[in-house]
Amino acid sequence: MKIKINKIKALFYNDKGAYIKECDIYINGNKIVSIGQKPEDFAADKIINGNKKLAIPGLINAHTHSYMSVFRNIADDLSFEDWLFGRINPLEDKLTEEDIYWGAMLACIEMIKTGTTCFVDMNMNMQSVIRAVTDTGMRAVLSRGLVGKGNDEGGRKRLEETIDAYKNCKNDNISFLLGPHAPYTCDCEYLKIVTDTAKKYNLGMTIHLSESENEVENIKKAHKMSPIELMDKIGLFEAPVIAAHCVWLSDNDIKILADKNVSVATNPKSNLKLANGIAPLTKMHDHGINITIGTDSTASNNSLNMFSEMNYTALLHKGVTHDPTVINASDVLRFATKNAAIAVSNKNLGEIKEGMLADITILDIDCPQFYPENELVSALVYSAAGYETDTVIINGRILMENKILTTVDTERVYAECERVIERIDR
Ligand SMILES: [Zn+2]
């Protein structure tokens, strides 16, 4: 399909940062073919009116667990250990493949409605999430959460499930990472096996690292080094890695992350809610670390709204450092788009630019929080709620138009999610 987005204000990047320019955007198939200049013989099948709208590159949620959407508001105001081991893990054990599908569907609906076009997922069942991503038309980078000890059967099976999905998935909108869960759920031998497998198949990895103070203390007790140092020793960072959280870091940890080109997915709301602390993002930024933003799951956030997450990312570090000039709106937008594209090793994502994949979020800015129109880059981070998202295009396909989803029966998904939680917890 050929789409022309007519006279729309759009977000672009140059060396100085993000800026807004009005233009026409031409899409042919799954690619942006031109900005401004009409390509020869371009006859649009569809014209989108850009009046009082703002186009931005689709946001990329760099760390979530989509299936956990069924656990929204089910385990709040608990310590990290009580939350994970006492409440969430026992509930997870009751989930069927079908439940995981409905949870992932709910997550996709929420993400599309708040302008996210791609997400990095750590899940419990690859096929269920592949089905949800395919049914909604989203883009995703999927990892099966890997937990294991040495060469144990469970760990081996989970790894095989990932490789099997990687080899057989026919959806071009889906790519894969290996997802060792964390240093406290995978032992060193298993982490080495996972790392060797990543190298063999040329895959990246994603892992939770240095999320809580307890985790860091326990790893230090057992290994005489920090989780980051331990991962470096094991060789994990020899593959491209997205490290989620990275809250408790020493200067040496930051140096390792920078030297090894590890991308960090910061999850400010999850870290606050579970009282895990605040990541030293300004320091990481100063060291040139590729920073991205994730929501984590709805069980620890409790939403998948990247606008809210961008807002927290921008505000939090000014407060902590007592310096309002750090982590500005333009930086934050870059974290959620261009940097995330680098993290998932996709050069064709993260910008509205000729030749890039057509993943575009269009906001309706005819609403009070966008008036007066002084600085739209700031408005996106400091004023937007996320539900201004009006139209979403992923891979050249319109998944939402005028706030109506085109691929999903939302009422059915809501009802199925209610049924899941009714069965396992009420
Ligand atoms: Zn997580």
Tab-separated table of C-alpha atoms and ligand atoms in Angstrom:
chain	number	residue	atom	x	y	z
A	1	MET	CA	0.000	0.000	0.000
A	2	LYS	CA	1.129	3.536	-0.775
A	3	ILE	CA	0.399	6.061	1.983
A	4	LYS	CA	0.894	9.834	1.869
A	5	ILE	CA	0.849	11.700	5.182
A	6	ASN	CA	-0.066	15.209	4.123
A	7	LYS	CA	1.553	18.341	5.598
A	8	ILE	CA	2.345	16.989	9.037
A	9	LYS	CA	4.663	18.281	11.739
A	10	ALA	CA	7.218	15.518	12.325
A	11	LEU	CA	10.086	14.750	14.703
A	12	PHE	CA	13.575	14.451	13.229
A	13	TYR	CA	17.098	14.298	14.619
A	14	ASN	CA	20.289	16.097	13.685
A	15	ASP	CA	23.647	16.416	15.494
A	16	LYS	CA	22.199	18.936	17.931
A	17	GLY	CA	19.223	16.762	18.885
A	18	ALA	CA	15.530	16.423	18.097
A	19	TYR	CA	13.654	19.043	16.087
A	20	ILE	CA	10.253	19.462	14.418
A	21	LYS	CA	9.623	20.221	10.756
A	22	GLU	CA	6.436	20.224	8.690
A	23	CYS	CA	6.555	17.961	5.640
A	24	ASP	CA	4.791	15.337	3.532
A	25	ILE	CA	5.763	11.727	4.276
A	26	TYR	CA	5.526	9.088	1.545
A	27	ILE	CA	5.300	5.380	2.389
A	28	ASN	CA	5.482	2.576	-0.148
A	29	GLY	CA	5.045	-0.969	1.144
A	30	ASN	CA	6.878	-1.236	4.442
A	31	LYS	CA	9.295	1.658	3.851
A	32	ILE	CA	9.390	5.438	4.086
A	33	VAL	CA	10.339	6.323	0.505
A	34	SER	CA	10.474	10.107	0.717
A	35	ILE	CA	10.173	13.081	3.039
A	36	GLY	CA	8.920	16.274	1.379
A	37	GLN	CA	9.533	15.414	-2.268
A	38	LYS	CA	6.839	13.356	-4.019
A	39	PRO	CA	8.463	10.295	-5.604
A	40	GLU	CA	7.920	9.842	-9.343
A	41	ASP	CA	4.676	8.015	-10.257
A	42	PHE	CA	3.548	7.939	-6.627
A	43	ALA	CA	-0.216	7.466	-6.537
A	44	ALA	CA	-1.341	7.224	-2.921
A	45	ASP	CA	-3.848	4.501	-1.999
A	46	LYS	CA	-4.399	6.315	1.272
A	47	ILE	CA	-3.934	9.933	2.341
A	48	ILE	CA	-3.640	10.833	6.020
A	49	ASN	CA	-4.404	14.460	6.826
A	50	GLY	CA	-1.611	15.883	8.985
A	51	ASN	CA	-3.523	18.940	10.188
A	52	LYS	CA	-3.122	19.375	13.989
A	53	LYS	CA	-1.188	16.106	14.112
A	54	LEU	CA	2.410	15.270	15.040
A	55	ALA	CA	4.347	12.312	13.585
A	56	ILE	CA	7.137	10.701	15.587
A	57	PRO	CA	9.201	7.555	15.017
A	58	GLY	CA	7.309	4.666	16.655
A	59	LEU	CA	8.477	4.308	20.261
A	60	ILE	CA	10.464	1.203	21.189
A	61	ASN	CA	9.886	-0.323	24.617
A	62	ALA	CA	13.297	-1.856	25.360
A	63	HIS	CA	12.250	-4.055	28.274
A	64	THR	CA	8.939	-5.663	29.130
A	65	HIS	CA	7.204	-8.962	29.837
A	66	SER	CA	4.042	-8.660	27.746
A	67	TYR	CA	2.262	-11.768	29.100
A	68	MET	CA	2.324	-10.306	32.624
A	69	SER	CA	-0.355	-7.782	31.677
A	70	VAL	CA	-2.887	-10.132	33.288
A	71	PHE	CA	-1.156	-9.339	36.630
A	72	ARG	CA	-1.834	-5.591	36.463
A	73	ASN	CA	-2.582	-4.191	39.950
A	74	ILE	CA	-2.490	-7.641	41.531
A	75	ALA	CA	0.629	-7.403	43.720
A	76	ASP	CA	1.352	-3.839	44.780
A	77	ASP	CA	3.156	-2.172	47.661
A	78	LEU	CA	5.246	-5.281	48.424
A	79	SER	CA	9.009	-5.746	48.812
A	80	PHE	CA	10.824	-6.952	45.685
A	81	GLU	CA	11.329	-10.459	47.136
A	82	ASP	CA	7.702	-10.766	48.404
A	83	TRP	CA	6.466	-9.423	45.085
A	84	LEU	CA	8.510	-11.783	42.872
A	85	PHE	CA	8.864	-14.975	44.894
A	86	GLY	CA	5.768	-14.657	47.090
A	87	ARG	CA	3.194	-13.422	44.619
A	88	ILE	CA	4.211	-13.263	40.938
A	89	ASN	CA	6.125	-16.551	40.511
A	90	PRO	CA	3.334	-18.751	42.014
A	91	LEU	CA	0.779	-17.035	39.759
A	92	GLU	CA	3.028	-17.489	36.718
A	93	ASP	CA	3.155	-21.216	37.380
A	94	LYS	CA	-0.616	-21.363	36.804
A	95	LEU	CA	-0.569	-19.659	33.392
A	96	THR	CA	-1.410	-21.753	30.328
A	97	GLU	CA	-0.169	-21.030	26.798
A	98	GLU	CA	-3.566	-19.522	26.039
A	99	ASP	CA	-3.369	-17.227	29.100
A	100	ILE	CA	0.038	-15.998	27.958
A	101	TYR	CA	-1.421	-15.229	24.524
A	102	TRP	CA	-4.231	-13.092	26.017
A	103	GLY	CA	-1.819	-11.278	28.327
A	104	ALA	CA	0.435	-10.463	25.380
A	105	MET	CA	-2.578	-9.316	23.341
A	106	LEU	CA	-3.583	-6.901	26.125
A	107	ALA	CA	0.001	-5.603	26.227
A	108	CYS	CA	0.033	-5.043	22.456
A	109	ILE	CA	-3.257	-3.104	22.639
A	110	GLU	CA	-1.927	-0.851	25.388
A	111	MET	CA	1.358	-0.272	23.575
A	112	ILE	CA	-0.262	0.559	20.229
A	113	LYS	CA	-2.711	2.943	21.909
A	114	THR	CA	0.211	4.778	23.524
A	115	GLY	CA	2.423	4.996	20.447
A	116	THR	CA	4.781	2.065	20.922
A	117	THR	CA	5.477	0.167	17.713
A	118	CYS	CA	8.156	-2.290	18.846
A	119	PHE	CA	8.950	-4.007	22.134
A	120	VAL	CA	11.699	-6.145	23.587
A	121	ASP	CA	10.011	-8.971	25.435
A	122	MET	CA	11.113	-11.600	27.913
A	123	ASN	CA	8.391	-14.246	28.044
A	124	MET	CA	7.403	-17.664	29.347
A	125	ASN	CA	6.194	-19.130	26.085
A	126	MET	CA	7.542	-18.065	22.733
A	127	GLN	CA	4.757	-19.418	20.522
A	128	SER	CA	1.975	-17.662	22.463
A	129	VAL	CA	3.712	-14.285	22.155
A	130	ILE	CA	4.595	-14.859	18.488
A	131	ARG	CA	0.865	-15.464	17.916
A	132	ALA	CA	-0.111	-12.228	19.686
A	133	VAL	CA	2.500	-10.163	17.836
A	134	THR	CA	1.413	-11.676	14.527
A	135	ASP	CA	-2.322	-11.199	15.218
A	136	THR	CA	-1.865	-7.533	16.181
A	137	GLY	CA	0.754	-6.703	13.524
A	138	MET	CA	3.226	-5.242	16.000
A	139	ARG	CA	6.992	-5.409	15.744
A	140	ALA	CA	8.799	-7.274	18.513
A	141	VAL	CA	12.150	-8.582	19.623
A	142	LEU	CA	11.382	-11.710	21.604
A	143	SER	CA	13.339	-13.672	24.175
A	144	ARG	CA	12.274	-16.707	26.189
A	145	GLY	CA	13.134	-16.101	29.835
A	146	LEU	CA	15.950	-18.560	30.546
A	147	VAL	CA	16.486	-20.003	33.992
A	148	GLY	CA	18.925	-22.849	34.537
A	149	LYS	CA	21.615	-24.597	36.520
A	150	GLY	CA	24.518	-26.055	34.580
A	151	ASN	CA	23.287	-28.258	31.789
A	152	ASP	CA	19.983	-29.159	33.512
A	153	GLU	CA	17.055	-30.344	31.443
A	154	GLY	CA	14.774	-27.358	32.163
A	155	GLY	CA	17.412	-24.823	31.162
A	156	ARG	CA	18.267	-26.791	28.033
A	157	LYS	CA	14.594	-27.029	27.027
A	158	ARG	CA	14.021	-23.274	27.444
A	159	LEU	CA	17.071	-22.550	25.302
A	160	GLU	CA	15.905	-25.009	22.642
A	161	GLU	CA	12.487	-23.321	22.613
A	162	THR	CA	14.168	-20.019	21.693
A	163	ILE	CA	16.370	-21.487	18.977
A	164	ASP	CA	13.426	-23.400	17.559
A	165	ALA	CA	11.349	-20.182	17.359
A	166	TYR	CA	14.318	-18.321	15.831
A	167	LYS	CA	14.729	-20.973	13.130
A	168	ASN	CA	11.050	-21.393	12.291
A	169	CYS	CA	9.334	-18.020	12.775
A	170	LYS	CA	8.012	-16.717	9.457
A	171	ASN	CA	7.042	-13.218	10.655
A	172	ASP	CA	9.526	-10.580	9.413
A	173	ASN	CA	8.338	-8.178	12.147
A	174	ILE	CA	9.794	-10.494	14.792
A	175	SER	CA	13.433	-10.936	15.685
A	176	PHE	CA	14.997	-12.776	18.602
A	177	LEU	CA	17.357	-12.439	21.529
A	178	LEU	CA	18.436	-15.002	24.088
A	179	GLY	CA	17.047	-14.012	27.482
A	180	PRO	CA	19.027	-15.332	30.466
A	181	HIS	CA	16.785	-14.041	33.267
A	182	ALA	CA	19.344	-12.828	35.822
A	183	PRO	CA	22.571	-13.828	37.627
A	184	TYR	CA	20.472	-15.070	40.577
A	185	THR	CA	18.322	-17.414	38.463
A	186	CYS	CA	21.058	-18.699	36.115
A	187	ASP	CA	24.326	-20.150	37.397
A	188	CYS	CA	27.683	-19.399	35.748
A	189	GLU	CA	27.845	-22.660	33.814
A	190	TYR	CA	24.378	-22.099	32.344
A	191	LEU	CA	25.225	-18.469	31.480
A	192	LYS	CA	28.287	-19.748	29.600
A	193	ILE	CA	26.135	-22.228	27.660
A	194	VAL	CA	23.680	-19.420	26.777
A	195	THR	CA	26.548	-17.113	25.723
A	196	ASP	CA	28.079	-19.812	23.500
A	197	THR	CA	24.656	-20.422	21.925
A	198	ALA	CA	24.217	-16.680	21.264
A	199	LYS	CA	27.597	-16.564	19.525
A	200	LYS	CA	26.852	-19.715	17.512
A	201	TYR	CA	23.611	-18.255	16.112
A	202	ASN	CA	24.832	-14.642	16.009
A	203	LEU	CA	22.098	-13.551	18.414
A	204	GLY	CA	22.097	-10.781	20.998
A	205	MET	CA	20.998	-11.242	24.595
A	206	THR	CA	18.919	-9.448	27.168
A	207	ILE	CA	19.239	-9.915	30.930
A	208	HIS	CA	18.192	-8.272	34.216
A	209	LEU	CA	21.334	-6.916	35.898
A	210	SER	CA	21.999	-5.148	39.200
A	211	GLU	CA	18.306	-4.474	39.751
A	212	SER	CA	18.210	-4.650	43.562
A	213	GLU	CA	20.750	-3.972	46.289
A	214	ASN	CA	20.195	-7.509	47.639
A	215	GLU	CA	21.043	-9.033	44.280
A	216	VAL	CA	24.363	-7.176	44.151
A	217	GLU	CA	25.229	-8.094	47.759
A	218	ASN	CA	24.407	-11.776	47.239
A	219	ILE	CA	26.430	-12.031	44.030
A	220	LYS	CA	29.343	-10.253	45.725
A	221	LYS	CA	29.181	-12.714	48.634
A	222	ALA	CA	29.161	-15.724	46.316
A	223	HIS	CA	31.615	-14.535	43.625
A	224	LYS	CA	33.669	-11.699	45.187
A	225	MET	CA	32.608	-9.410	42.355
A	226	SER	CA	29.580	-7.414	41.140
A	227	PRO	CA	26.981	-8.883	38.763
A	228	ILE	CA	28.375	-6.733	35.908
A	229	GLU	CA	31.962	-7.876	36.631
A	230	LEU	CA	30.766	-11.475	36.798
A	231	MET	CA	28.967	-11.227	33.440
A	232	ASP	CA	32.086	-9.671	31.932
A	233	LYS	CA	34.220	-12.534	33.294
A	234	ILE	CA	31.811	-15.120	31.867
A	235	GLY	CA	32.072	-13.407	28.457
A	236	LEU	CA	28.397	-12.462	28.183
A	237	PHE	CA	29.212	-8.994	26.835
A	238	GLU	CA	31.034	-10.432	23.822
A	239	ALA	CA	27.576	-10.636	22.185
A	240	PRO	CA	25.335	-7.538	21.850
A	241	VAL	CA	23.499	-7.241	25.170
A	242	ILE	CA	20.568	-5.189	26.469
A	243	ALA	CA	20.972	-5.055	30.243
A	244	ALA	CA	17.731	-4.160	31.987
A	245	HIS	CA	17.686	-2.008	35.165
A	246	CYS	CA	21.397	-1.458	36.039
A	247	VAL	CA	20.448	0.433	39.199
A	248	TRP	CA	23.281	-0.556	41.555
A	249	LEU	CA	26.490	0.180	39.639
A	250	SER	CA	30.041	0.926	40.723
A	251	ASP	CA	32.280	3.183	38.620
A	252	ASN	CA	34.012	0.038	37.385
A	253	ASP	CA	30.638	-1.463	36.358
A	254	ILE	CA	29.874	1.673	34.316
A	255	LYS	CA	33.304	1.482	32.687
A	256	ILE	CA	32.715	-2.168	31.724
A	257	LEU	CA	29.250	-1.401	30.267
A	258	ALA	CA	30.746	1.459	28.223
A	259	ASP	CA	33.824	-0.479	27.059
A	260	LYS	CA	31.765	-3.519	26.030
A	261	ASN	CA	29.064	-1.464	24.214
A	262	VAL	CA	26.313	-2.877	26.397
A	263	SER	CA	22.952	-1.163	25.883
A	264	VAL	CA	21.113	-0.362	29.103
A	265	ALA	CA	17.315	-0.435	29.368
A	266	THR	CA	16.393	1.835	32.232
A	267	ASN	CA	13.022	1.157	33.911
A	268	PRO	CA	12.476	4.133	36.238
A	269	LYS	CA	8.886	3.434	37.258
A	270	SER	CA	9.449	-0.256	38.028
A	271	ASN	CA	12.566	0.610	40.055
A	272	LEU	CA	10.634	3.210	42.033
A	273	LYS	CA	7.589	1.024	42.606
A	274	LEU	CA	9.598	-1.945	43.877
A	275	ALA	CA	11.805	0.479	45.850
A	276	ASN	CA	14.885	-0.817	44.058
A	277	GLY	CA	16.367	2.651	43.741
A	278	ILE	CA	17.303	5.029	40.951
A	279	ALA	CA	19.802	4.113	38.240
A	280	PRO	CA	22.860	6.387	37.834
A	281	LEU	CA	21.653	7.379	34.383
A	282	THR	CA	23.496	10.682	34.148
A	283	LYS	CA	26.823	8.951	34.812
A	284	MET	CA	26.010	6.275	32.224
A	285	HIS	CA	25.026	9.001	29.743
A	286	ASP	CA	28.309	10.861	30.396
A	287	HIS	CA	30.212	7.630	29.667
A	288	GLY	CA	28.483	7.312	26.282
A	289	ILE	CA	26.517	4.176	27.175
A	290	ASN	CA	23.667	3.446	24.758
A	291	ILE	CA	20.674	4.153	26.991
A	292	THR	CA	17.187	2.917	26.139
A	293	ILE	CA	13.925	2.936	28.086
A	294	GLY	CA	11.668	0.070	29.141
A	295	THR	CA	8.450	-0.104	31.098
A	296	ASP	CA	9.117	-3.552	32.567
A	297	SER	CA	5.831	-5.422	33.079
A	298	THR	CA	2.471	-4.077	34.221
A	299	ALA	CA	2.975	-6.060	37.429
A	300	SER	CA	5.669	-3.587	38.490
A	301	ASN	CA	4.730	-0.315	36.801
A	302	ASN	CA	1.596	-0.653	36.301
A	303	SER	CA	1.335	0.425	32.674
A	304	LEU	CA	3.207	-0.042	29.408
A	305	ASN	CA	2.966	3.628	28.485
A	306	MET	CA	6.292	4.830	27.105
A	307	PHE	CA	5.218	8.491	27.328
A	308	SER	CA	4.871	8.124	31.067
A	309	GLU	CA	8.227	6.329	31.189
A	310	MET	CA	9.909	9.086	29.144
A	311	ASN	CA	8.459	11.681	31.513
A	312	TYR	CA	9.887	9.897	34.568
A	313	THR	CA	13.252	9.391	32.849
A	314	ALA	CA	13.546	13.112	32.151
A	315	LEU	CA	12.388	14.335	35.563
A	316	LEU	CA	13.939	11.811	37.928
A	317	HIS	CA	17.595	12.426	37.181
A	318	LYS	CA	17.284	16.198	37.407
A	319	GLY	CA	15.891	15.703	40.903
A	320	VAL	CA	18.559	13.238	41.967
A	321	THR	CA	21.526	15.220	40.618
A	322	HIS	CA	20.085	18.641	41.584
A	323	ASP	CA	20.877	19.674	38.008
A	324	PRO	CA	17.965	20.564	35.674
A	325	THR	CA	20.215	20.544	32.591
A	326	VAL	CA	20.885	16.775	32.635
A	327	ILE	CA	18.905	14.289	30.481
A	328	ASN	CA	16.869	16.756	28.409
A	329	ALA	CA	13.708	16.066	26.384
A	330	SER	CA	15.669	15.496	23.193
A	331	ASP	CA	17.942	12.931	24.942
A	332	VAL	CA	14.924	11.041	26.251
A	333	LEU	CA	13.218	10.872	22.846
A	334	ARG	CA	16.455	9.557	21.397
A	335	PHE	CA	16.653	6.870	24.123
A	336	ALA	CA	13.130	5.685	23.193
A	337	THR	CA	13.721	5.636	19.426
A	338	LYS	CA	17.202	5.810	17.848
A	339	ASN	CA	19.121	4.296	20.767
A	340	ALA	CA	16.602	1.478	21.107
A	341	ALA	CA	17.001	0.703	17.399
A	342	ILE	CA	20.765	0.410	17.969
A	343	ALA	CA	20.119	-1.850	20.981
A	344	VAL	CA	18.010	-4.253	18.922
A	345	SER	CA	20.546	-4.107	16.053
A	346	ASN	CA	18.023	-2.774	13.540
A	347	LYS	CA	19.530	0.036	11.458
A	348	ASN	CA	16.190	0.671	9.727
A	349	LEU	CA	14.247	1.678	12.814
A	350	GLY	CA	14.128	4.663	15.145
A	351	GLU	CA	13.834	7.598	12.732
A	352	ILE	CA	11.462	9.082	10.204
A	353	LYS	CA	13.857	9.057	7.304
A	354	GLU	CA	13.938	7.994	3.672
A	355	GLY	CA	14.704	4.275	3.397
A	356	MET	CA	13.707	3.463	6.981
A	357	LEU	CA	10.957	1.025	7.937
A	358	ALA	CA	7.557	2.740	8.114
A	359	ASP	CA	6.955	2.548	11.882
A	360	ILE	CA	5.283	5.874	12.648
A	361	THR	CA	3.155	7.109	15.528
A	362	ILE	CA	0.830	10.027	14.783
A	363	LEU	CA	-0.465	12.052	17.721
A	364	ASP	CA	-3.548	14.251	17.758
A	365	ILE	CA	-2.138	17.461	19.240
A	366	ASP	CA	-5.412	19.376	19.165
A	367	CYS	CA	-5.728	19.039	22.937
A	368	PRO	CA	-4.991	21.352	25.881
A	369	GLN	CA	-1.704	19.745	26.901
A	370	PHE	CA	-0.229	20.665	23.492
A	371	TYR	CA	-1.306	24.346	23.557
A	372	PRO	CA	0.223	26.854	23.127
A	373	GLU	CA	2.528	25.252	20.621
A	374	ASN	CA	5.797	26.627	21.959
A	375	GLU	CA	8.143	23.635	21.815
A	376	LEU	CA	6.758	20.307	20.633
A	377	VAL	CA	9.919	18.359	21.561
A	378	SER	CA	9.328	19.382	25.192
A	379	ALA	CA	5.589	18.756	24.915
A	380	LEU	CA	6.216	15.128	23.922
A	381	VAL	CA	8.210	14.449	27.094
A	382	TYR	CA	6.797	16.888	29.659
A	383	SER	CA	3.123	17.329	28.660
A	384	ALA	CA	1.930	14.337	26.617
A	385	ALA	CA	-0.087	11.575	28.282
A	386	GLY	CA	0.395	9.005	25.493
A	387	TYR	CA	-3.279	8.565	24.677
A	388	GLU	CA	-3.031	11.444	22.192
A	389	THR	CA	-1.848	8.629	19.900
A	390	ASP	CA	-4.308	8.722	17.010
A	391	THR	CA	-2.847	6.638	14.197
A	392	VAL	CA	-0.141	3.972	14.293
A	393	ILE	CA	1.673	2.567	11.279
A	394	ILE	CA	3.921	-0.467	11.693
A	395	ASN	CA	5.854	-1.926	8.770
A	396	GLY	CA	3.722	0.226	6.441
A	397	ARG	CA	0.462	-1.182	7.798
A	398	ILE	CA	-2.084	0.979	9.632
A	399	LEU	CA	-2.801	-0.771	12.953
A	400	MET	CA	-4.765	2.093	14.473
A	401	GLU	CA	-6.585	4.922	12.740
A	402	ASN	CA	-8.474	7.748	14.487
A	403	LYS	CA	-7.883	5.843	17.762
A	404	ILE	CA	-9.613	2.682	16.458
A	405	LEU	CA	-7.540	-0.504	16.318
A	406	THR	CA	-7.816	-2.194	12.929
A	407	THR	CA	-6.490	-5.658	13.791
A	408	VAL	CA	-7.790	-6.475	17.278
A	409	ASP	CA	-11.154	-7.083	18.911
A	410	THR	CA	-10.311	-5.190	22.101
A	411	GLU	CA	-13.508	-6.180	23.972
A	412	ARG	CA	-12.728	-9.863	23.452
A	413	VAL	CA	-9.174	-9.392	24.769
A	414	TYR	CA	-10.383	-7.530	27.867
A	415	ALA	CA	-12.953	-10.278	28.591
A	416	GLU	CA	-10.417	-13.098	28.114
A	417	CYS	CA	-7.945	-11.403	30.483
A	418	GLU	CA	-10.670	-11.092	33.126
A	419	ARG	CA	-11.386	-14.813	32.680
A	420	VAL	CA	-7.689	-15.712	33.132
A	421	ILE	CA	-7.347	-13.903	36.426
A	422	GLU	CA	-10.764	-15.135	37.607
A	423	ARG	CA	-9.519	-18.721	37.127
A	424	ILE	CA	-6.051	-18.417	38.664
A	425	ASP	CA	-6.515	-15.929	41.482
A	426	ARG	CA	-10.121	-15.247	42.509
B	1	ZN	ZN	11.949	-7.366	33.699
